[in-house]
PDB file of C-alpha atoms in Angstrom:
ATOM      1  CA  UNK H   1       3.893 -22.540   9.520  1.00 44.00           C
ATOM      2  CA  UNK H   2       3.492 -21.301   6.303  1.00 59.00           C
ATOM      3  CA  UNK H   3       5.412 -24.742   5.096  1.00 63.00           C
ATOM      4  CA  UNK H   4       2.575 -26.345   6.615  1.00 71.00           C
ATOM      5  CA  UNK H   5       0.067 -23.911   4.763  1.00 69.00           C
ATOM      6  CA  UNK H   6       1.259 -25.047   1.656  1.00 69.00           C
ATOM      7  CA  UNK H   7       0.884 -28.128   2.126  1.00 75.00           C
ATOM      8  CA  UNK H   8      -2.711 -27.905   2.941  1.00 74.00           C
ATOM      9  CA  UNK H   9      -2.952 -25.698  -0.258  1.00 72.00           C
ATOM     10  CA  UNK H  10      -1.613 -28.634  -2.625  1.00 79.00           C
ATOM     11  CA  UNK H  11      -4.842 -30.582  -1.451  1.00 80.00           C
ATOM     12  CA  UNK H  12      -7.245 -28.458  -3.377  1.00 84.00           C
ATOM     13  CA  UNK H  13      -7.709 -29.895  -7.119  1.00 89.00           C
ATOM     14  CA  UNK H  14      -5.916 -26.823  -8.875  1.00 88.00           C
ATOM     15  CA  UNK H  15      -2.617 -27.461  -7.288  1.00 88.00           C
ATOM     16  CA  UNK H  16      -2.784 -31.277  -7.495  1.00 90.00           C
ATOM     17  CA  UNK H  17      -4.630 -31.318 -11.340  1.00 92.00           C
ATOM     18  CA  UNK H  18      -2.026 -28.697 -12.726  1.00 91.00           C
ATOM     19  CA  UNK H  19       1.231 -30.250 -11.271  1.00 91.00           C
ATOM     20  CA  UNK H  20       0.018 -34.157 -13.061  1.00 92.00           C
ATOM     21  CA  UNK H  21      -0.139 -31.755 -16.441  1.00 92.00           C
ATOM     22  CA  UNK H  22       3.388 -30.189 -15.991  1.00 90.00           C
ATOM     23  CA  UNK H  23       4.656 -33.383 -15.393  1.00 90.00           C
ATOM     24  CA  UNK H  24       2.890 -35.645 -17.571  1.00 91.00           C
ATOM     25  CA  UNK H  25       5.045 -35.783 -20.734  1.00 89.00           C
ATOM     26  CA  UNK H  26       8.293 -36.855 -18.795  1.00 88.00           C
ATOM     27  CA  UNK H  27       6.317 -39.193 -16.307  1.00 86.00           C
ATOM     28  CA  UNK H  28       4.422 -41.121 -19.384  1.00 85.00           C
ATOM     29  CA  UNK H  29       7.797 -41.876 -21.032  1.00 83.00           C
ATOM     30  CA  UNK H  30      10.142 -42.343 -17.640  1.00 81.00           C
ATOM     31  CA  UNK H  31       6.966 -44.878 -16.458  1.00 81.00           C
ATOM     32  CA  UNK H  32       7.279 -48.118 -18.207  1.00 77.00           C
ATOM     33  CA  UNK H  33       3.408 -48.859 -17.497  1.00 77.00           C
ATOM     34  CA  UNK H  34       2.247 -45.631 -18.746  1.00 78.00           C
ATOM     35  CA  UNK H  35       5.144 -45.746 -22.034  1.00 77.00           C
ATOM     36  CA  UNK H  36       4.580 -49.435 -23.097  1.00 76.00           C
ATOM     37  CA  UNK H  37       0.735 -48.956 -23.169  1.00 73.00           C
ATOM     38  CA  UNK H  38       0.515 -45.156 -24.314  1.00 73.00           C
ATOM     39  CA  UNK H  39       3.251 -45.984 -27.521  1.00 68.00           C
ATOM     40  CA  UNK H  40       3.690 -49.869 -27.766  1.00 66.00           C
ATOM     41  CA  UNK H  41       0.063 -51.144 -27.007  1.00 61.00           C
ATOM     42  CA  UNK H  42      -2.202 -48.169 -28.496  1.00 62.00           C
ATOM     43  CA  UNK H  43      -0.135 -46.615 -31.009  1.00 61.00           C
ATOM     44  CA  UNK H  44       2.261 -49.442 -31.990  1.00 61.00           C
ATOM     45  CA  UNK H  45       5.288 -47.267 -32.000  1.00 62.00           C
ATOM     46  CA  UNK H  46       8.729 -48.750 -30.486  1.00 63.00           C
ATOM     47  CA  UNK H  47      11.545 -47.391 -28.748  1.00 61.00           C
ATOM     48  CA  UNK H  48       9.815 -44.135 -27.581  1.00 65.00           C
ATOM     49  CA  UNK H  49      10.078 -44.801 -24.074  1.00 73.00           C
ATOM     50  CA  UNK H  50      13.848 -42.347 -23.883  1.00 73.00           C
ATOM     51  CA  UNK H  51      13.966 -38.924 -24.584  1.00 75.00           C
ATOM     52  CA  UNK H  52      15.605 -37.727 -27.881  1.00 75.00           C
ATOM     53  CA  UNK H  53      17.838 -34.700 -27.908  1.00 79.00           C
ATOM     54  CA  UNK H  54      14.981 -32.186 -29.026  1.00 80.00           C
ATOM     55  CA  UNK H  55      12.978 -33.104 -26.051  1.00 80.00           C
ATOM     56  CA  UNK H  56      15.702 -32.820 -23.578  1.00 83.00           C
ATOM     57  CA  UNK H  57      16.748 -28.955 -25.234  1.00 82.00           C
ATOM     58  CA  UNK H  58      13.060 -28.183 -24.694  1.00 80.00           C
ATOM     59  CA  UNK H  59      13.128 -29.379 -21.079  1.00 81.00           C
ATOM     60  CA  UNK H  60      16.347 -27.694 -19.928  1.00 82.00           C
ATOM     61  CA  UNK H  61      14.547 -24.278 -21.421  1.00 81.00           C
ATOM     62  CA  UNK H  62      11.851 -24.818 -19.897  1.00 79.00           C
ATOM     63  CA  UNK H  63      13.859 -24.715 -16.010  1.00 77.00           C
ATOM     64  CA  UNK H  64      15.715 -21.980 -17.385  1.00 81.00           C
ATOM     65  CA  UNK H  65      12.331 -19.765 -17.917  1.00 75.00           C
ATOM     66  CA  UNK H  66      10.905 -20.912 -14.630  1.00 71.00           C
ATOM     67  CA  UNK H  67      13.463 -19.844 -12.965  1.00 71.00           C
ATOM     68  CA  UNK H  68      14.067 -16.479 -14.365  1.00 71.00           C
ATOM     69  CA  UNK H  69      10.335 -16.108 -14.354  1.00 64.00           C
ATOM     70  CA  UNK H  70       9.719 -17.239 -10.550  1.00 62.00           C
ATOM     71  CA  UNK H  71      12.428 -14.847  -9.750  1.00 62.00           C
ATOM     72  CA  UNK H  72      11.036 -11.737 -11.041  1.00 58.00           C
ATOM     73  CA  UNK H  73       7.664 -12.202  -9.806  1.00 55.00           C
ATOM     74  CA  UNK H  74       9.135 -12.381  -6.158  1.00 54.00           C
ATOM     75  CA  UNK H  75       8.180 -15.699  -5.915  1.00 55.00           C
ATOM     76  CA  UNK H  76       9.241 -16.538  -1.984  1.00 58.00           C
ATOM     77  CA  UNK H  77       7.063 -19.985  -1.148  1.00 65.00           C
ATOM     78  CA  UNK H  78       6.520 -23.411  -2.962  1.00 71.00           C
ATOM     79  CA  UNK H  79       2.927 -22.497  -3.769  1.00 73.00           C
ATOM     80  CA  UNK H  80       4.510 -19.328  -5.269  1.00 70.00           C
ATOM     81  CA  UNK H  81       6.880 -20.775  -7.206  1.00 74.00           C
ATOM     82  CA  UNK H  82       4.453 -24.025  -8.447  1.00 78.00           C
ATOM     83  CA  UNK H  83       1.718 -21.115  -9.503  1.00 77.00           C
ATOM     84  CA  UNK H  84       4.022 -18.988 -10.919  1.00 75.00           C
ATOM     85  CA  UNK H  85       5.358 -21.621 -13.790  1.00 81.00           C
ATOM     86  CA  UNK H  86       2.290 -23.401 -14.148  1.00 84.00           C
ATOM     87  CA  UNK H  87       2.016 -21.818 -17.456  1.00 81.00           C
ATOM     88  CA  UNK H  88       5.326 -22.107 -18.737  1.00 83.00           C
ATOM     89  CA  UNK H  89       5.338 -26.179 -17.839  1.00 88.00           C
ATOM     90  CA  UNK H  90       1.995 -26.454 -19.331  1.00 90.00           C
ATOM     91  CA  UNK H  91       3.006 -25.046 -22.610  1.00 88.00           C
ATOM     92  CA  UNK H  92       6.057 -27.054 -22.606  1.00 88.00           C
ATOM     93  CA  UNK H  93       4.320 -30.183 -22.438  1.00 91.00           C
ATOM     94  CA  UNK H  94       1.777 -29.166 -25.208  1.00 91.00           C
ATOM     95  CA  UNK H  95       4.615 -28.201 -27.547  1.00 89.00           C
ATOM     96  CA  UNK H  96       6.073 -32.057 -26.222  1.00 88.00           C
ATOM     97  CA  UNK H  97       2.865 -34.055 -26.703  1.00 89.00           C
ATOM     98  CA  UNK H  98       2.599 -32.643 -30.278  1.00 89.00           C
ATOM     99  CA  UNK H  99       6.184 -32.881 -31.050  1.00 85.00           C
ATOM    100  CA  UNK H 100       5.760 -36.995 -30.494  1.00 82.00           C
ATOM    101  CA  UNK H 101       2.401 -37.469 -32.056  1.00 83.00           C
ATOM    102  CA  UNK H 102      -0.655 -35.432 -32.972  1.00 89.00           C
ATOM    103  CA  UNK H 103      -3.243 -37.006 -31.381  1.00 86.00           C
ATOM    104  CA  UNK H 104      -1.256 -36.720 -28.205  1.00 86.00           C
ATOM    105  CA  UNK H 105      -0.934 -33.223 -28.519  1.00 90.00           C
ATOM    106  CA  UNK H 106      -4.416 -32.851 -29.439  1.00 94.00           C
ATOM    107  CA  UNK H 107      -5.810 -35.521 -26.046  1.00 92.00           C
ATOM    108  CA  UNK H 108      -3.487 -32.715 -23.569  1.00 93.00           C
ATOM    109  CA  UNK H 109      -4.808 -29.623 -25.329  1.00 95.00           C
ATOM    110  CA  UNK H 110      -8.781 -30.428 -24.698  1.00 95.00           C
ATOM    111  CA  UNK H 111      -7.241 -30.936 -20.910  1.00 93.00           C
ATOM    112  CA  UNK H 112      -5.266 -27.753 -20.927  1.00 93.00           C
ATOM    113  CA  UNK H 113      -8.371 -25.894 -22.029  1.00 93.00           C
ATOM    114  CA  UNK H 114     -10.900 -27.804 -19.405  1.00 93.00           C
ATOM    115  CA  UNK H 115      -8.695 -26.946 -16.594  1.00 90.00           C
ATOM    116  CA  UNK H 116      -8.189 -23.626 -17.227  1.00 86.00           C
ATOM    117  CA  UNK H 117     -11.820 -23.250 -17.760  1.00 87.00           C
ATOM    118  CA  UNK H 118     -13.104 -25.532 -14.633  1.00 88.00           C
ATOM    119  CA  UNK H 119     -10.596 -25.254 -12.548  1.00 84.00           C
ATOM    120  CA  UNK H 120      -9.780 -21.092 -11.650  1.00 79.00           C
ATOM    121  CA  UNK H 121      -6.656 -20.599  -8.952  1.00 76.00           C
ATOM    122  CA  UNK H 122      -7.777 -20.337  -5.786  1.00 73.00           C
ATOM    123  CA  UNK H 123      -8.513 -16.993  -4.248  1.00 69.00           C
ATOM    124  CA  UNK H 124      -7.732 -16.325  -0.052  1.00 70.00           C
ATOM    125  CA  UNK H 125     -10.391 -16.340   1.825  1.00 70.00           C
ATOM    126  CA  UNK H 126      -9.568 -15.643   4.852  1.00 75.00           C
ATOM    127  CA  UNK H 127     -10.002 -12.398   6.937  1.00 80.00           C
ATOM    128  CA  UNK H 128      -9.404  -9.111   5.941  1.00 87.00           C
ATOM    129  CA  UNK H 129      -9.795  -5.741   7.360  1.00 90.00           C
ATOM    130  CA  UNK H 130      -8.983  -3.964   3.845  1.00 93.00           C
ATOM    131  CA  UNK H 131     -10.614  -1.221   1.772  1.00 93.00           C
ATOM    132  CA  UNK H 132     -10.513  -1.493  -2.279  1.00 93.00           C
ATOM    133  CA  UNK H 133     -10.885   1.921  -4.063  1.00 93.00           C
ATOM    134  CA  UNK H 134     -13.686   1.161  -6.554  1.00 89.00           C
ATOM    135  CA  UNK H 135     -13.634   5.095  -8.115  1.00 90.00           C
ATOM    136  CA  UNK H 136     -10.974   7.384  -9.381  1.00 86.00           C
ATOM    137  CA  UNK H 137     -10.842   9.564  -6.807  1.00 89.00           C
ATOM    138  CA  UNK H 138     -11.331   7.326  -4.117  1.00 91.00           C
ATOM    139  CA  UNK H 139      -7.927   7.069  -2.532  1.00 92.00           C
ATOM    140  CA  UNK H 140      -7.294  10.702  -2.491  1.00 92.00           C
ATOM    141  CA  UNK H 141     -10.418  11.195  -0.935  1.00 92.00           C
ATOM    142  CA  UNK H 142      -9.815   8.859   1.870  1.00 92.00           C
ATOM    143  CA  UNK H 143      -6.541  10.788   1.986  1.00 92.00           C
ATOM    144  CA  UNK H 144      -8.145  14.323   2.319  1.00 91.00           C
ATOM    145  CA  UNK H 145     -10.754  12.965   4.597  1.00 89.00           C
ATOM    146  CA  UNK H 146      -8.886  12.534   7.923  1.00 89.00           C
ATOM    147  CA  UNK H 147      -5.057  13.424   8.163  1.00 88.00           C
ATOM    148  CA  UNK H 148      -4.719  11.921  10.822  1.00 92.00           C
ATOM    149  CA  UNK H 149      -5.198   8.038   9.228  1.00 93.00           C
ATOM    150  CA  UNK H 150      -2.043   6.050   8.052  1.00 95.00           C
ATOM    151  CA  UNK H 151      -2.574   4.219   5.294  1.00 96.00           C
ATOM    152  CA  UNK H 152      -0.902   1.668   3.791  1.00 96.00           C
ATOM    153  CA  UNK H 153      -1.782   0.513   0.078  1.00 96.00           C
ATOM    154  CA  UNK H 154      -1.117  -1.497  -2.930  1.00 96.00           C
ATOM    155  CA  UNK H 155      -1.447  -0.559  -6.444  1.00 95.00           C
ATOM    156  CA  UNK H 156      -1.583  -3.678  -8.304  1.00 93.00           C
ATOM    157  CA  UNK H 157      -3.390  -5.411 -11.304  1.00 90.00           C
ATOM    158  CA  UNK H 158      -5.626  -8.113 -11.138  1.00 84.00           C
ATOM    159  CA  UNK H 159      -3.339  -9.722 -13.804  1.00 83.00           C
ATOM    160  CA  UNK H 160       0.082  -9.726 -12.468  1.00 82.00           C
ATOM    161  CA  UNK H 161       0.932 -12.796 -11.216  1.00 78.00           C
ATOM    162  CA  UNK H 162       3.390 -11.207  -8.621  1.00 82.00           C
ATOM    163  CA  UNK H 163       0.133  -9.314  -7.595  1.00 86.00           C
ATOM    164  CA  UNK H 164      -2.010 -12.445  -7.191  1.00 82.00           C
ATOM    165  CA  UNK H 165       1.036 -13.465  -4.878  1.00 81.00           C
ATOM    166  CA  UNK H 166       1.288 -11.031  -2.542  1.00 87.00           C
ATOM    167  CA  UNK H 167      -2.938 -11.216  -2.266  1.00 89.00           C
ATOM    168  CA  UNK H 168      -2.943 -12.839   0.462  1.00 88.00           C
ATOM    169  CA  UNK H 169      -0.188 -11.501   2.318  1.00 90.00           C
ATOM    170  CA  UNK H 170      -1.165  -8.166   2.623  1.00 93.00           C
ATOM    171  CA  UNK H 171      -5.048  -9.047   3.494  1.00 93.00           C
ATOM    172  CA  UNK H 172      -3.518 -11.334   6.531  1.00 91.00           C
ATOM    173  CA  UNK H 173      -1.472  -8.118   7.732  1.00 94.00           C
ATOM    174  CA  UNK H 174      -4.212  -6.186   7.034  1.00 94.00           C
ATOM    175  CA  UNK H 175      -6.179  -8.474   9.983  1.00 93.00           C
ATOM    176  CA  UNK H 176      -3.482  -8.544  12.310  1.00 92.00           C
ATOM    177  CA  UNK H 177      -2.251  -4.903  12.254  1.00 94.00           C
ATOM    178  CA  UNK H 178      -5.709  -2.531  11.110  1.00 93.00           C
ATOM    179  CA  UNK H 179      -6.588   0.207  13.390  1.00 93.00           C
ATOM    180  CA  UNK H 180      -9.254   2.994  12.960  1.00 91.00           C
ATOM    181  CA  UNK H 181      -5.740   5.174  12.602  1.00 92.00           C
ATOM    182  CA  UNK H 182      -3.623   2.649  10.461  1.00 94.00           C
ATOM    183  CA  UNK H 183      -6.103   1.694   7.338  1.00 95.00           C
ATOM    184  CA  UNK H 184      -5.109  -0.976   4.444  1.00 96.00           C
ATOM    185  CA  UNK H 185      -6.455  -0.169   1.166  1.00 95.00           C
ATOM    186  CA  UNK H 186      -5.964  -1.432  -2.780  1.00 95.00           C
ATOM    187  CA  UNK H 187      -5.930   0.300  -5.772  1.00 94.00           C
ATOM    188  CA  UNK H 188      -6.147  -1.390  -9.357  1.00 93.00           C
ATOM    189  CA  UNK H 189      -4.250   0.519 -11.343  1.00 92.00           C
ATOM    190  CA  UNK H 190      -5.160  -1.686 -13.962  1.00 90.00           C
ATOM    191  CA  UNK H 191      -9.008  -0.055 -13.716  1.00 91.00           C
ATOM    192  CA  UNK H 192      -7.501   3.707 -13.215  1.00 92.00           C
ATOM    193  CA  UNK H 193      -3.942   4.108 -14.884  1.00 91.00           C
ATOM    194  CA  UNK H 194      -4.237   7.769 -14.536  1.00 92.00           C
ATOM    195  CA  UNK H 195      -3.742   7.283 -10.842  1.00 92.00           C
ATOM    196  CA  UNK H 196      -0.968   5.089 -11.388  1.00 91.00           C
ATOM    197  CA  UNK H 197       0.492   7.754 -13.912  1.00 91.00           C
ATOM    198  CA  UNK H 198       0.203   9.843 -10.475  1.00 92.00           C
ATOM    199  CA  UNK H 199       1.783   7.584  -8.103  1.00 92.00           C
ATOM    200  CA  UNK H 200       4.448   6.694 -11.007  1.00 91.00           C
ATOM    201  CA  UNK H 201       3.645   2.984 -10.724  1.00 91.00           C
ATOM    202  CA  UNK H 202       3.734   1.594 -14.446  1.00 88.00           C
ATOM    203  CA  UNK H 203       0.664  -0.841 -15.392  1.00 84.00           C
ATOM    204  CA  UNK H 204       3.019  -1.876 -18.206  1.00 83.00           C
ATOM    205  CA  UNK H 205       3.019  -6.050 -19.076  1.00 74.00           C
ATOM    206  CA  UNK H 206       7.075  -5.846 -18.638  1.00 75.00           C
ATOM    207  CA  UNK H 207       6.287  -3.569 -15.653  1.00 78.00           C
ATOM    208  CA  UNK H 208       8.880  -4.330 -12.623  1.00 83.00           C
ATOM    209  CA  UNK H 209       6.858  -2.172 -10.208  1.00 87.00           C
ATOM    210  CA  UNK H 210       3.747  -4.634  -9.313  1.00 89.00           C
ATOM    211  CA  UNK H 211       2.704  -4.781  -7.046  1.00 92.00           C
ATOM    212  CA  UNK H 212       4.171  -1.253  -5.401  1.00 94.00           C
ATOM    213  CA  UNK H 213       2.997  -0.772  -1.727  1.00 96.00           C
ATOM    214  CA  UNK H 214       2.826   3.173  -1.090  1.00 96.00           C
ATOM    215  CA  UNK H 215       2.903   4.261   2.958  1.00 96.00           C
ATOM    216  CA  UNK H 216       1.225   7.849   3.682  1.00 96.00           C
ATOM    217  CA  UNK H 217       1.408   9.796   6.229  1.00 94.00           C
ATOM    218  CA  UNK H 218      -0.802  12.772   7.117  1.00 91.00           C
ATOM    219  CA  UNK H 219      -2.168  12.673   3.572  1.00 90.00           C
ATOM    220  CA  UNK H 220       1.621  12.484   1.695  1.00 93.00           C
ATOM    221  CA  UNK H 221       3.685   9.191   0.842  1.00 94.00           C
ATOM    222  CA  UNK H 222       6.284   8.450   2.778  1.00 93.00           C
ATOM    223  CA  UNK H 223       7.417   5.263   1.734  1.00 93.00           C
ATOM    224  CA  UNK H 224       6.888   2.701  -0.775  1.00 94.00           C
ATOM    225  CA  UNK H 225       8.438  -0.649  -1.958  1.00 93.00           C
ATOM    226  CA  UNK H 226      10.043  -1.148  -4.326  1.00 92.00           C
ATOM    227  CA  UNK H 227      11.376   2.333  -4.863  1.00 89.00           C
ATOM    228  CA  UNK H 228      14.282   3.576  -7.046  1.00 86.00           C
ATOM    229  CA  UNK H 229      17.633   4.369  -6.249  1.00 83.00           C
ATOM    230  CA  UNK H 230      19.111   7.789  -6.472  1.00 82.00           C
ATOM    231  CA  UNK H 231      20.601   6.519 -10.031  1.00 82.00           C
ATOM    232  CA  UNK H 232      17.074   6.076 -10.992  1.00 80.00           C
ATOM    233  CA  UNK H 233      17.157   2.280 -10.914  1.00 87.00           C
ATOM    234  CA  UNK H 234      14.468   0.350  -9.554  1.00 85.00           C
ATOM    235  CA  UNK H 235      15.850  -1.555  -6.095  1.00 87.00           C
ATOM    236  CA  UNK H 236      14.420  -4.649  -6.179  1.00 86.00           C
ATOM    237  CA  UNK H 237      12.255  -5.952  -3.254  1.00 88.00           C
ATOM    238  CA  UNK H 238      10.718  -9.546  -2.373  1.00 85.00           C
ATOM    239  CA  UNK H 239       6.772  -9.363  -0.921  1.00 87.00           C
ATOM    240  CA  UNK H 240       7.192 -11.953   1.824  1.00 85.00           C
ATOM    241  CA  UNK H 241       5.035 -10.615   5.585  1.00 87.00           C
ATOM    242  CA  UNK H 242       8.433 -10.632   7.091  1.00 89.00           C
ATOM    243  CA  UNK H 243       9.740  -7.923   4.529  1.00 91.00           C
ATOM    244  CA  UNK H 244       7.213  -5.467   3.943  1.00 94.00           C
ATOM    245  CA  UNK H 245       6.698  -5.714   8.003  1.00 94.00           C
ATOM    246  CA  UNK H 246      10.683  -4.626   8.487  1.00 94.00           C
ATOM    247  CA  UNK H 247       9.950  -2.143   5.467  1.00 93.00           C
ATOM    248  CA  UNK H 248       7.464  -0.197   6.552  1.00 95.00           C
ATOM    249  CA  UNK H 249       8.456  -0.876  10.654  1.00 93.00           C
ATOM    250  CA  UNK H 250       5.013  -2.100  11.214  1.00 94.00           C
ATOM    251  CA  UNK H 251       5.344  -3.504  14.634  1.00 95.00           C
ATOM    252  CA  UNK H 252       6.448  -0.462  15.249  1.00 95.00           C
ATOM    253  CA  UNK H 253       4.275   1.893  13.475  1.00 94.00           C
ATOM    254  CA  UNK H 254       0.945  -0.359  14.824  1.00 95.00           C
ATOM    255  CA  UNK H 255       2.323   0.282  18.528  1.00 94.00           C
ATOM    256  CA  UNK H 256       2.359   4.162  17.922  1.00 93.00           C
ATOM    257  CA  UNK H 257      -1.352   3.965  16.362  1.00 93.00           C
ATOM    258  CA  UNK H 258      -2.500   2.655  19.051  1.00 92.00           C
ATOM    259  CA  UNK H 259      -1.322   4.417  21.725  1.00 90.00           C
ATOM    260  CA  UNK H 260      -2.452   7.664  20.137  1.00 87.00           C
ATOM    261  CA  UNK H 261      -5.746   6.533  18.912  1.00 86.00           C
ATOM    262  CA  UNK H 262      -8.366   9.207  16.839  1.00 78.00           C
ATOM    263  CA  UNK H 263     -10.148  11.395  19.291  1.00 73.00           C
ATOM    264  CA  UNK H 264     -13.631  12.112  18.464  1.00 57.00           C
ATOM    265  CA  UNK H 265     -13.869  16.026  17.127  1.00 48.00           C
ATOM    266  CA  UNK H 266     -16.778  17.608  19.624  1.00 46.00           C
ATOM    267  CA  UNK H 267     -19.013  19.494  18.275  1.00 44.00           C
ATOM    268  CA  UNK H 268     -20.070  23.365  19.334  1.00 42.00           C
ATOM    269  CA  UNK H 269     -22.709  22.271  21.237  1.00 46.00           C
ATOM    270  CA  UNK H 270     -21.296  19.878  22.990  1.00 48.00           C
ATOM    271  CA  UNK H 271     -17.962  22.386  23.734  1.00 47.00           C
ATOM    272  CA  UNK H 272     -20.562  24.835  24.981  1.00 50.00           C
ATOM    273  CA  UNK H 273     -21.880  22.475  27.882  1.00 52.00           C
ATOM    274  CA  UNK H 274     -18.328  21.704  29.085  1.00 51.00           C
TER     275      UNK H 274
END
């Protein structure tokens, strides 16, 4: 299913536009069309149709950094994984283009700019049932308010790409397991670092801990992912539904919610007159 997600994904012009520009440099000079009338025709240059050594050095980098990279942000699906080294195969191809000729370079970096400007990654729209802490103190309110509330959250940042992945995940469990006793909420540590400080979830750009998603229970955490070892070392955890459902026991923990749902408090008044 999600396979066939994807593939509905790669139909929208961000996916499509930004996968011709990460390929373009090695398709123009593997394509004889696009080679003989790019270098022969319009820039009467011979033999530039192979790839010299440089080139090929800067292309075996590049699948060595998109693959470390993918792997740390938890990348676990091809959109993931395309979205994830979009930037890295982008750049590449700039540095290529201007490597062979200036004007090249030049043509693909008006492009680069246009698409990032025209062409934003698409956000989920789909349903959601969750609540985004817009104040400082809004989480630990919610906390305070009602004890009785489970709530599951995400600190994240709005810049983190492993954050951007997981998005969508957590608003589609958010619709399919939300009770008025089991809440979803998000917190942008980005916009309050002091409560991050709190929650020891580091904001940092080489941060390993976005996003971290923090279960409480009658007002205190009880679990989170990813969480650190008893050496101090952070275990390392991949933010696929599947996972942070077997983490956190949702099935499991939904089923209990709603068997014991919130009984309204009655009021003196009403007490009186049974």
């Amino acid at each position: 299913m999600s396979f066939k997600k994807d593939l509905v994904l790669l139909l929208k012009p961000y996916y499509w536009v930004n996968i011709l520009m990460s390929i373009s440099y090695i398709a123009a000079k593997r394509a004889p069309f696009i080679c003989n009338y790019l270098w022969t025709y319009l820039f009467q240059q011979e033999d530039q149709c192979e790839l010299d050594g440089r080139e090929t050095e800067i292309l075996f980098f590049l699948l060595i950094v998109v693959m470390i990279r993918t792997r740390k942000t938890g990348s676990v699906t091809m959109i993931n994984y395309l979205t994830s080294s979009f930037m890295y195969t982008k750049i590449a191809n700039l540095g290529l283009w201007f490597y062979n000729d200036i004007r090249l370079g030049m043509i693909y970096f008006v492009f680069f700019i246009l698409v990032a400007l025209l062409l934003p990654e698409p956000t989920y729209t789909g349903p959601e049932n969750v609540l985004y802490f817009r104040t400082e103190n809004g989480l630990e309110e919610e906390l305070e308010k009602d004890k009785r509330v489970t709530w599951l959250v995400t600190f994240y940042t709005v810049w983190n790409p492993a954050c951007v992945n997981f998005a969508p995940i957590f608003s589609e469990l958010s619709n399919e397991y939300a009770l008025s006793n089991l809440k979803f909420g998000k917190l942008d540590i980005g916009r309050f670092p002091k409560i991050g400080e709190k929650y020891h979830v580091s904001d940092s750009s080489f941060s390993r801990q976005l996003p971290t998603v923090i279960l409480f229970r009658q007002g205190k955490e009880v679990a989170r992912r990813p969480y650190a070892d008893s050496k101090g070392k952070l275990v390392k955890f991949f933010f696929s539904a599947d996972n942070v459902k077997a983490a956190f026991d949702l099935n499991n923990l939904y089923k209990e919610c709603k068997d014991n749902p919130i009984k309204a408090i009655k009021s003196v008044a009403e007490k009186k007159k049974d």
